[in-house]
Coordinates of C-alpha atoms in Angstrom, one line a residue:
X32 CA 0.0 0.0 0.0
X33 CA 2.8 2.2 1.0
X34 CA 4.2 2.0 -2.7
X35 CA 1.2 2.4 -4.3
X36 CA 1.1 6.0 -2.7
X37 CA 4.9 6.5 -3.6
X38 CA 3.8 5.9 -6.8
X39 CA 0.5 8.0 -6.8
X40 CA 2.3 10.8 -5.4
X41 CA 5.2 10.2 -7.4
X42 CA 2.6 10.8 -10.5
X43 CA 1.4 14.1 -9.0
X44 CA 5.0 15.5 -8.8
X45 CA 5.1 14.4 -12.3
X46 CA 2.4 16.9 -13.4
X47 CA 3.4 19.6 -11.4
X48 CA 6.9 20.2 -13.3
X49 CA 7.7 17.7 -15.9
X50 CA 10.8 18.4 -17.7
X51 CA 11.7 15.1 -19.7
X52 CA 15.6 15.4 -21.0
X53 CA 16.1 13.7 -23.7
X54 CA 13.0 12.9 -24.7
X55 CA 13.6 10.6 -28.0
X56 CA 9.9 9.6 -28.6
X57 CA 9.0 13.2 -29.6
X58 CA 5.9 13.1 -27.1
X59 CA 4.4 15.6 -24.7
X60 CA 7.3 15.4 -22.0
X61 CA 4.8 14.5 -19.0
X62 CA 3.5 11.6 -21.2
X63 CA 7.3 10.9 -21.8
X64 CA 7.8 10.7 -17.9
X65 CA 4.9 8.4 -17.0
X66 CA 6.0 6.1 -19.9
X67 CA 9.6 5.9 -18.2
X68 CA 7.3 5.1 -15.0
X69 CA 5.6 2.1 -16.9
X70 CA 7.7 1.0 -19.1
X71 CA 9.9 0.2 -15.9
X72 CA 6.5 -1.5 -13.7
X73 CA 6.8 -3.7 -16.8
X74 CA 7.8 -6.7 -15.5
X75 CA 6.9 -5.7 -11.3
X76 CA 4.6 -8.5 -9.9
X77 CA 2.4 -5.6 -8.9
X78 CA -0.3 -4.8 -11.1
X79 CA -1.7 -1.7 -9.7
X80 CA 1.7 0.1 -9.7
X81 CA 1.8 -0.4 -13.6
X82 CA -1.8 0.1 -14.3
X83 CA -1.0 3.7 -12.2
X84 CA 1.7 4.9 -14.5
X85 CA 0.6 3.3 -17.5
X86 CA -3.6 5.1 -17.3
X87 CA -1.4 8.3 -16.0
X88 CA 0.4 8.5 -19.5
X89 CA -3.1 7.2 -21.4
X90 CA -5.2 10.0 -19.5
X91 CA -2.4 13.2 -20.1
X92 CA -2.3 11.7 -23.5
X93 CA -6.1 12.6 -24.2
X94 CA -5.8 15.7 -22.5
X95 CA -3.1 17.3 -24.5
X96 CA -4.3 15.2 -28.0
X97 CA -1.2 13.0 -28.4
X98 CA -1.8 10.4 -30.3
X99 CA 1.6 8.9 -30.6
X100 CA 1.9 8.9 -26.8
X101 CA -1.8 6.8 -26.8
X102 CA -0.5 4.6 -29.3
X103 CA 2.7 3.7 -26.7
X104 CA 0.1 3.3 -23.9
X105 CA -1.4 0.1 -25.7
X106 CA 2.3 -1.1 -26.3
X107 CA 3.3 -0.8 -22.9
X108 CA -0.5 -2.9 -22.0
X109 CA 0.8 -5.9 -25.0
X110 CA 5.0 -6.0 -23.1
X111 CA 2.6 -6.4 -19.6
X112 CA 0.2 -9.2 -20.9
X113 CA 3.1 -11.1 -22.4
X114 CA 5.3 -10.5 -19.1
X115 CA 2.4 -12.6 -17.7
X116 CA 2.1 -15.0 -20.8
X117 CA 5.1 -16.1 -20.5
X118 CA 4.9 -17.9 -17.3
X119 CA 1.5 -18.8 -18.1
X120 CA 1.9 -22.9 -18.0
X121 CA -0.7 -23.5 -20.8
X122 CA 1.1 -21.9 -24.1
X123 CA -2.4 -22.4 -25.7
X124 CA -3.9 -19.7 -23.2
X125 CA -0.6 -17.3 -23.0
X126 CA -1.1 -17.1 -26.9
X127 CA -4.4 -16.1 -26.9
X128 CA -4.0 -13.1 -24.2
X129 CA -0.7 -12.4 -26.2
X130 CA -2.4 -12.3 -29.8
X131 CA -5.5 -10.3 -28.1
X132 CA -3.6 -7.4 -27.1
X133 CA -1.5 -7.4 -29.9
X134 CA -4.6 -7.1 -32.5
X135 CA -5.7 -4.1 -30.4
X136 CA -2.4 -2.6 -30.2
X137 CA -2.3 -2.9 -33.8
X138 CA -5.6 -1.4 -34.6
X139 CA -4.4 1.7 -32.5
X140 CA -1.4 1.5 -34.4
X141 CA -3.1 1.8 -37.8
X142 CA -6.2 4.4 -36.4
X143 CA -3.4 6.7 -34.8
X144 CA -1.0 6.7 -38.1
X145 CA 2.1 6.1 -36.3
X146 CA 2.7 2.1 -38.2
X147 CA 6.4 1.8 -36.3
X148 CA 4.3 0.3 -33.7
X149 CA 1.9 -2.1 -35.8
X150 CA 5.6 -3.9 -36.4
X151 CA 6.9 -3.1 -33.2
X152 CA 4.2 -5.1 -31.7
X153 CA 5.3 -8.0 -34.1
X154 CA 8.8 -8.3 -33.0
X155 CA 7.9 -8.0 -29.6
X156 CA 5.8 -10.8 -29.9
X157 CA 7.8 -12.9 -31.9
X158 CA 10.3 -12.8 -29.2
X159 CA 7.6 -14.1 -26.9
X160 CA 7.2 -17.0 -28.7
X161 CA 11.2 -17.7 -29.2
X162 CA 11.2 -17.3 -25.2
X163 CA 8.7 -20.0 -24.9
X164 CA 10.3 -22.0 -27.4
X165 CA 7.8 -21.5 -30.4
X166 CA 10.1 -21.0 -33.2
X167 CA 7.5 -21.7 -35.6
X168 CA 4.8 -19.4 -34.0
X169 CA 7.4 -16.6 -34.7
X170 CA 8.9 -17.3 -37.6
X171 CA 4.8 -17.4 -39.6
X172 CA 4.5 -14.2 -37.5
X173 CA 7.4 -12.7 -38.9
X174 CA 6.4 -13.9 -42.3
X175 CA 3.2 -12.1 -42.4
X176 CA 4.8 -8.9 -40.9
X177 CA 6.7 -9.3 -44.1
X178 CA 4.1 -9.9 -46.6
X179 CA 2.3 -6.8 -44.8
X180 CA 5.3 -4.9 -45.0
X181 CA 5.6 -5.8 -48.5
X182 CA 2.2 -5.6 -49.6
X183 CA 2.1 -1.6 -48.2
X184 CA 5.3 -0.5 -49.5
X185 CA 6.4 -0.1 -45.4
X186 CA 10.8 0.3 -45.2
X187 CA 10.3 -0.2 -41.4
X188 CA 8.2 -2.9 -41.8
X189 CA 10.4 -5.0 -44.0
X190 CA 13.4 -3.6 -42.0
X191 CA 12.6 -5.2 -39.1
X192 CA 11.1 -8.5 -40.5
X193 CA 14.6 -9.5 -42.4
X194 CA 16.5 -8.5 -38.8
X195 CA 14.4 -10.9 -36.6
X196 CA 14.0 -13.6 -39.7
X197 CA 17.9 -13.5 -40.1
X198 CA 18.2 -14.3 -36.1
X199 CA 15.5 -16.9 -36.0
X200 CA 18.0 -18.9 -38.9
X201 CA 21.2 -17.7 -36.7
X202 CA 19.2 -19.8 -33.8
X203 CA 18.2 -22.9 -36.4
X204 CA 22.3 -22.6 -37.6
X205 CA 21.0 -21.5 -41.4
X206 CA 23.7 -19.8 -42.4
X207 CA 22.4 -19.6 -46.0
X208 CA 19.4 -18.2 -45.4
X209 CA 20.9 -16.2 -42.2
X210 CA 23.2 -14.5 -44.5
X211 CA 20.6 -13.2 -47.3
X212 CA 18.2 -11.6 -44.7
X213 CA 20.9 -10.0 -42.8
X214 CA 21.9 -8.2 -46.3
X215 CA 18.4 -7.3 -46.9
X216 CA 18.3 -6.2 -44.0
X217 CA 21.6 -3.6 -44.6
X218 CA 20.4 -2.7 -48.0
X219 CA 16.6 -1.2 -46.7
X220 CA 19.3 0.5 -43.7
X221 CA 21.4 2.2 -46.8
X222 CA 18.8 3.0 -49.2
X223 CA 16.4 4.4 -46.1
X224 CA 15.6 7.8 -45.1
X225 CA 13.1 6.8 -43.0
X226 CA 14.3 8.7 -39.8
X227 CA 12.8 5.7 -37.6
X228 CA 15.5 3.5 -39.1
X229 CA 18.8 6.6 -39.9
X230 CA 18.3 6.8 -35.8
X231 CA 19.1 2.7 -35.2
X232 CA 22.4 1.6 -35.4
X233 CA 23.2 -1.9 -37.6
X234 CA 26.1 -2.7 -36.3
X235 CA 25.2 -5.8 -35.3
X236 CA 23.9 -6.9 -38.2
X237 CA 27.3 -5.7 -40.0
X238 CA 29.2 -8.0 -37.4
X239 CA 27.0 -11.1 -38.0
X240 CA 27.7 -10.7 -41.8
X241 CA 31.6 -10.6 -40.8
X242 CA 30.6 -14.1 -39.1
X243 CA 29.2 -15.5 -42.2
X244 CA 31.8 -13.7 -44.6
X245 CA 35.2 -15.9 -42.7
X246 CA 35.8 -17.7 -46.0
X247 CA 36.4 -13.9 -47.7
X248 CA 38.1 -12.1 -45.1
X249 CA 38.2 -8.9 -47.4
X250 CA 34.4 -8.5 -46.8
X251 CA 34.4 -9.5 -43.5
X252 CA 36.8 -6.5 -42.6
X253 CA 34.3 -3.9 -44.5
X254 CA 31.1 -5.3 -42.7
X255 CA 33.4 -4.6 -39.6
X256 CA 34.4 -1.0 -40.2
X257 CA 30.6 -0.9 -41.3
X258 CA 29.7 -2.0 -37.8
X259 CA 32.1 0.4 -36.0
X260 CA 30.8 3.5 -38.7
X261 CA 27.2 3.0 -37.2
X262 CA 28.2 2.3 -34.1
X263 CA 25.9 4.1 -31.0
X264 CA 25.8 2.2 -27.7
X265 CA 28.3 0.6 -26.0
X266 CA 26.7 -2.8 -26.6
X267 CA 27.6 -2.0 -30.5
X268 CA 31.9 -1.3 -29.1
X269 CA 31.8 -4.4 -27.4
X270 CA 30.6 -6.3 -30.7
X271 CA 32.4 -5.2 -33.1
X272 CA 36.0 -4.9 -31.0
X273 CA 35.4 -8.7 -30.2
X274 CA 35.0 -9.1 -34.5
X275 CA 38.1 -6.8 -34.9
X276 CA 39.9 -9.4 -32.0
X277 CA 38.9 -12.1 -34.3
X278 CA 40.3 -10.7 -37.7
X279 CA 43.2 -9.5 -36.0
X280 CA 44.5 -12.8 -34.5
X281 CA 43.7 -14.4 -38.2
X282 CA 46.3 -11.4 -39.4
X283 CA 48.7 -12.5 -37.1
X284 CA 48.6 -8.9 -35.6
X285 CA 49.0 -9.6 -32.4
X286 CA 49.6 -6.7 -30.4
X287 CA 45.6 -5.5 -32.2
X288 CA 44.2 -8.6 -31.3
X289 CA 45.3 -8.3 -27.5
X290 CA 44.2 -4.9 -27.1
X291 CA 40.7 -5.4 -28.0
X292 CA 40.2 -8.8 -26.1
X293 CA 41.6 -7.1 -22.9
X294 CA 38.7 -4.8 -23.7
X295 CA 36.1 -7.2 -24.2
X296 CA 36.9 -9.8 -21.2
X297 CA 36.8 -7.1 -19.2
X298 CA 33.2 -6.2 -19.7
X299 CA 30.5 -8.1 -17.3
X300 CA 28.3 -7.8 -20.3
X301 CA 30.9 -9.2 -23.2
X302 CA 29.0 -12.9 -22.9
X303 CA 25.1 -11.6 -22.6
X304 CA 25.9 -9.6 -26.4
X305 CA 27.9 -12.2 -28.1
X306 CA 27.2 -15.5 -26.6
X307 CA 30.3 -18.0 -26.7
X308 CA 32.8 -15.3 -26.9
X309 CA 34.5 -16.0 -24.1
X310 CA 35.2 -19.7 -25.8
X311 CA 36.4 -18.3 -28.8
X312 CA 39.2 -15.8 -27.4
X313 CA 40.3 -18.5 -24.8
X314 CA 40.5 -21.1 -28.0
X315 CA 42.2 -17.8 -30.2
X316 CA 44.5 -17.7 -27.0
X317 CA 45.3 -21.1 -27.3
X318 CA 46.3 -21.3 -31.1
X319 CA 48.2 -17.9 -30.7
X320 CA 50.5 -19.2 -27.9
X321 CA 51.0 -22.6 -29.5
X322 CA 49.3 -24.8 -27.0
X323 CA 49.8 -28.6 -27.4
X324 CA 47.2 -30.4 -29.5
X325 CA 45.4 -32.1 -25.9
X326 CA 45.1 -28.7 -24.5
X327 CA 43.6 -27.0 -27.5
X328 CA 40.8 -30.0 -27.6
X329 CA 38.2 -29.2 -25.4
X330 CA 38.8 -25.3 -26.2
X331 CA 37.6 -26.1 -29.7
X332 CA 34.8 -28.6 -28.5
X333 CA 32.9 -25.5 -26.4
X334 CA 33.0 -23.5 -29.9
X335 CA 29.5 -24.2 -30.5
X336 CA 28.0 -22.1 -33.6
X337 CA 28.8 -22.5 -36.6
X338 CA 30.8 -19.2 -38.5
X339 CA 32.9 -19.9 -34.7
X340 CA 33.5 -23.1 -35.7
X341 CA 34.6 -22.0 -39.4
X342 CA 36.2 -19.0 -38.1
X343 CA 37.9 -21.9 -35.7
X344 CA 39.2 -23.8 -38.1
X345 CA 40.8 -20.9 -40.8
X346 CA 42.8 -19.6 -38.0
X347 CA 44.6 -23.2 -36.7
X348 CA 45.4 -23.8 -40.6
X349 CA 46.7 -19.8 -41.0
X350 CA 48.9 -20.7 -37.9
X351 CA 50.0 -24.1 -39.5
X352 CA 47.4 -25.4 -37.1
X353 CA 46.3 -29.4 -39.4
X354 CA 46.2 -31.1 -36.5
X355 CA 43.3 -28.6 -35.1
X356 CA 41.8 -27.9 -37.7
X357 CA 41.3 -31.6 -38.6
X358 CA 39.7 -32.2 -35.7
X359 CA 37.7 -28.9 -36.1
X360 CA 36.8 -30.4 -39.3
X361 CA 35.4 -33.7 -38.1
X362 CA 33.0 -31.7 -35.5
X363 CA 31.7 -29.5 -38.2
X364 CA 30.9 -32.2 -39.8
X365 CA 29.4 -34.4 -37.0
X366 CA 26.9 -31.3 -35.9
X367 CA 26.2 -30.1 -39.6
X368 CA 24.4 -33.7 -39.8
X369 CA 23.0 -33.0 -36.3
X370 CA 21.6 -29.2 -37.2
X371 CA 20.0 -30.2 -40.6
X372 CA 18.3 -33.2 -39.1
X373 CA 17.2 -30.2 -36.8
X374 CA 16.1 -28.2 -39.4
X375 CA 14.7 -30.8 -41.2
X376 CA 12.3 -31.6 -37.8
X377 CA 11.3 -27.7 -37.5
X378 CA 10.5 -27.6 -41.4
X379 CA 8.3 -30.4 -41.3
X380 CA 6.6 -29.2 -38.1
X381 CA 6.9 -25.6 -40.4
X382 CA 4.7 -27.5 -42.9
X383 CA 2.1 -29.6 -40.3
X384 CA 1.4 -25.9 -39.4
X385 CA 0.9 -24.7 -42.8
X386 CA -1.2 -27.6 -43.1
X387 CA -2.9 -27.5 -39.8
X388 CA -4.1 -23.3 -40.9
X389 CA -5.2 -24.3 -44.0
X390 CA -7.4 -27.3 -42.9
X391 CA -8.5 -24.9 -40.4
X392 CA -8.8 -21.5 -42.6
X393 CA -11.1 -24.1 -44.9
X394 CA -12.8 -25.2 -41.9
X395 CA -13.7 -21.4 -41.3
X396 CA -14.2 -20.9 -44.7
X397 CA -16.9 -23.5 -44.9
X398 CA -18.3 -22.4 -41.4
X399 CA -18.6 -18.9 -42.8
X400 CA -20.3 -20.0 -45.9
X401 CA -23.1 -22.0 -44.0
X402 CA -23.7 -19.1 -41.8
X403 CA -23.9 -16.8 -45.3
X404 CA -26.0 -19.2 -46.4
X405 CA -28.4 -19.4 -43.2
X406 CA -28.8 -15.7 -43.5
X407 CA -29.7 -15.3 -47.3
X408 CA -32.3 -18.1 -46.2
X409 CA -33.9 -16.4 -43.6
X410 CA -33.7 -13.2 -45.9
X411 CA -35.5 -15.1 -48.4
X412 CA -38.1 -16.6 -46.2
X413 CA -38.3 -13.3 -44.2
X414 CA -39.1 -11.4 -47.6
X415 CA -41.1 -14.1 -49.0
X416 CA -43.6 -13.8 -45.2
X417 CA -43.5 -9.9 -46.0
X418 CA -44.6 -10.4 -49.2
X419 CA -47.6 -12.8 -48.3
X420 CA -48.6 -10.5 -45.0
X421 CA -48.9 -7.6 -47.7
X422 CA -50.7 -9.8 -50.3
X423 CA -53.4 -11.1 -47.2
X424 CA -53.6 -7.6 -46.5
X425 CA -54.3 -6.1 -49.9
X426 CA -56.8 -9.4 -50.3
X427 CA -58.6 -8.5 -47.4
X428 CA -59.4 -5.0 -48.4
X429 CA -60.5 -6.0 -51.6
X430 CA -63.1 -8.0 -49.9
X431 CA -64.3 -5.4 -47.8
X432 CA -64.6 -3.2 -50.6

């Protein structure tokens, strides 16, 4: 109770003297304020605190007309229903709050005009359903967000569909398919003026095209200095100073390559942005001071994904290295089988699905059609009963005439 009042009075401060720094949403500063409020109760197990902040930004929105600052309010409802769906033990249930809010979120989205959050509601739910292990729930969401995206001509739209598409493949170990989103992805970034996009940064997306690019070590380096042009947060340094690690240790420039893995390792954060990086340099650490073959072993084994394990295996043979990258070898080989019976499991549950909605789309389809049907015939019958009401009636004035 004691918070709630914090909170409450908290809120009342808010709308005495609200001066929002830094406000990069471009809405009314209070609203800016309370959003901050909500957008931090997200994930708090109490409700009312949230629903405090989150009707304070709805109600100064309508006061003051902003409609951008409405359209966040639904956003902030859809991040608090899936906070909730995703410990919600029956998926079938968690999807159906999750998919509720984010049709009405959407609908905002499109009445208000501001469509960066019709697709932001996508991703966001799309990463709900990779957090409850649903690839192929997000991967035919992120398909239609494309075909939307497509269909009206949207940059963000298809911006944002080819990022999270390229990701879901990272996950399945697609490099292929990986690969050509991630450059779609690049080319909407370069050819954009959209100022929602210009303000992102794509370095990541640079640095996972450095991954895939290890067999041409020229491109990898200009997806690299790409990542480090558009650089913004510090979560972008860390990435691409671990890729310049990388392609400095293949150079043999070692004095580089130590400078920017002292940085990384030394970063709490290094392993939450680029997961397995702290394998790789201790395996890069291992070829570059000439470990024995036995001590290199179960450095390359905890390489897991696969441009690592290429990357892996082109710096043992640029350091002479056969022995290592043999065995490197053998393991890409061994879990190449492994991931495309993988892929192999999710396409065919890919296709069930298909399957499944188009049984069920025709089931609808039919349903629909009855109920058409039922309607026209109780329009017939209803006109036909008008008609002989009117016909009785017409007789029986004749008759008293």
């Amino acid at each position: 109770m004691k918070r709630l009042v914090s909170i409450a009075v908290l809120i009342c401060s808010t709308l005495i003297s609200a001066f929002a720094q830094n406000n990069p949403y471009s809405i009314d500063d209070t609203c800016y304020e309370y959003f901050k409020m909500a957008d931090k109760l997200v994930a708090d197990t109490n409700t009312d605190a949230f629903e405090i902040a989150n009707n304070a930004l709805l109600k100064r929105a309508q006061e003051v007309g902003d409609e951008k600052a409405r359209t966040i309010f639904y956003v902030e409802k859809l991040k608090r229903v899936i906070r909730f769906a995703r410990i919600e033990e029956d998926h079938q249930i968690g999807n159906e709050m999750v998919e509720k809010q984010r049709r009405e979120t959407q609908n905002v989205s499109r009445e208000t005009g501001f469509l960066q959050y019709f697709y932001y509601a996508q991703t966001i739910v799309q990463t709900y359903y990779i957090n409850t292990r649903q690839e192929i729930h997000a991967m035919a969401l992120l398909r239609e967000m494309m075909d939307i995206a497509s269909r009206e001509q949207n940059e963000y739209g298809l911006w944002q569909s080819n990022i999270y598409i390229a990701v879901l493949y990272q996950r399945q170990n697609d490099i292929i398919n990986a690969r050509k989103h991630t450059r779609n992805a690049i080319e909407i970034y370069d050819n954009s003026s959209d100022p929602t996009i210009r303000r992102q940064s794509i370095t990541r997306q640079c640095c996972d095209l450095a991954d895939f690019y290890h067999e041409n070590p020229d491109s990898a380096r200009f997806f690299i200095r790409k990542a480090e042009e558009t650089s913004l947060t510090h979560v972008d340094t860390l990435r691409f100073r671990y890729y310049k690690a990388l392609f400095a240790a293949l150079d043999k420039d070692t004095e580089t390559y130590s400078k920017h893995r002292d940085f990384c390792l030394s970063d709490q954060f290094m392993e939450d942005m680029v997961v397995g990086s702290t394998n790789v340099l201790a395996y890069v650490d291992a070829i570059l001071t000439k470990a024995p073959f036995e001590a290199v072993v179960p450095l390359a084994q905890r390489v897991t994904s696969r441009p690592s394990m290429l990357y892996s295996r082109n710096l043992a043979l640029a350091y002479n290295r056969e022995d290592v990258a043999g065995l490197i070898g053998s393991i890409i080989i061994a879990t190449l089988y492994h991931d495309l019976s993988a892929l192999n499991d999710i396409k065919t549950e890919e296709m069930s699905a298909i399957i499944h909605d188009s049984r069920l789309n025709l089931q609808i389809e039919r349903q629909r059609m009855q109920l058409l049907e039922l309607w026209i015939a109780i329009v017939v019958m209803t006109v036909a009963l008008l008609a002989l009401l009117i016909y009785i009636a017409i007789k029986k004035n004749k008759n008293k005439q």
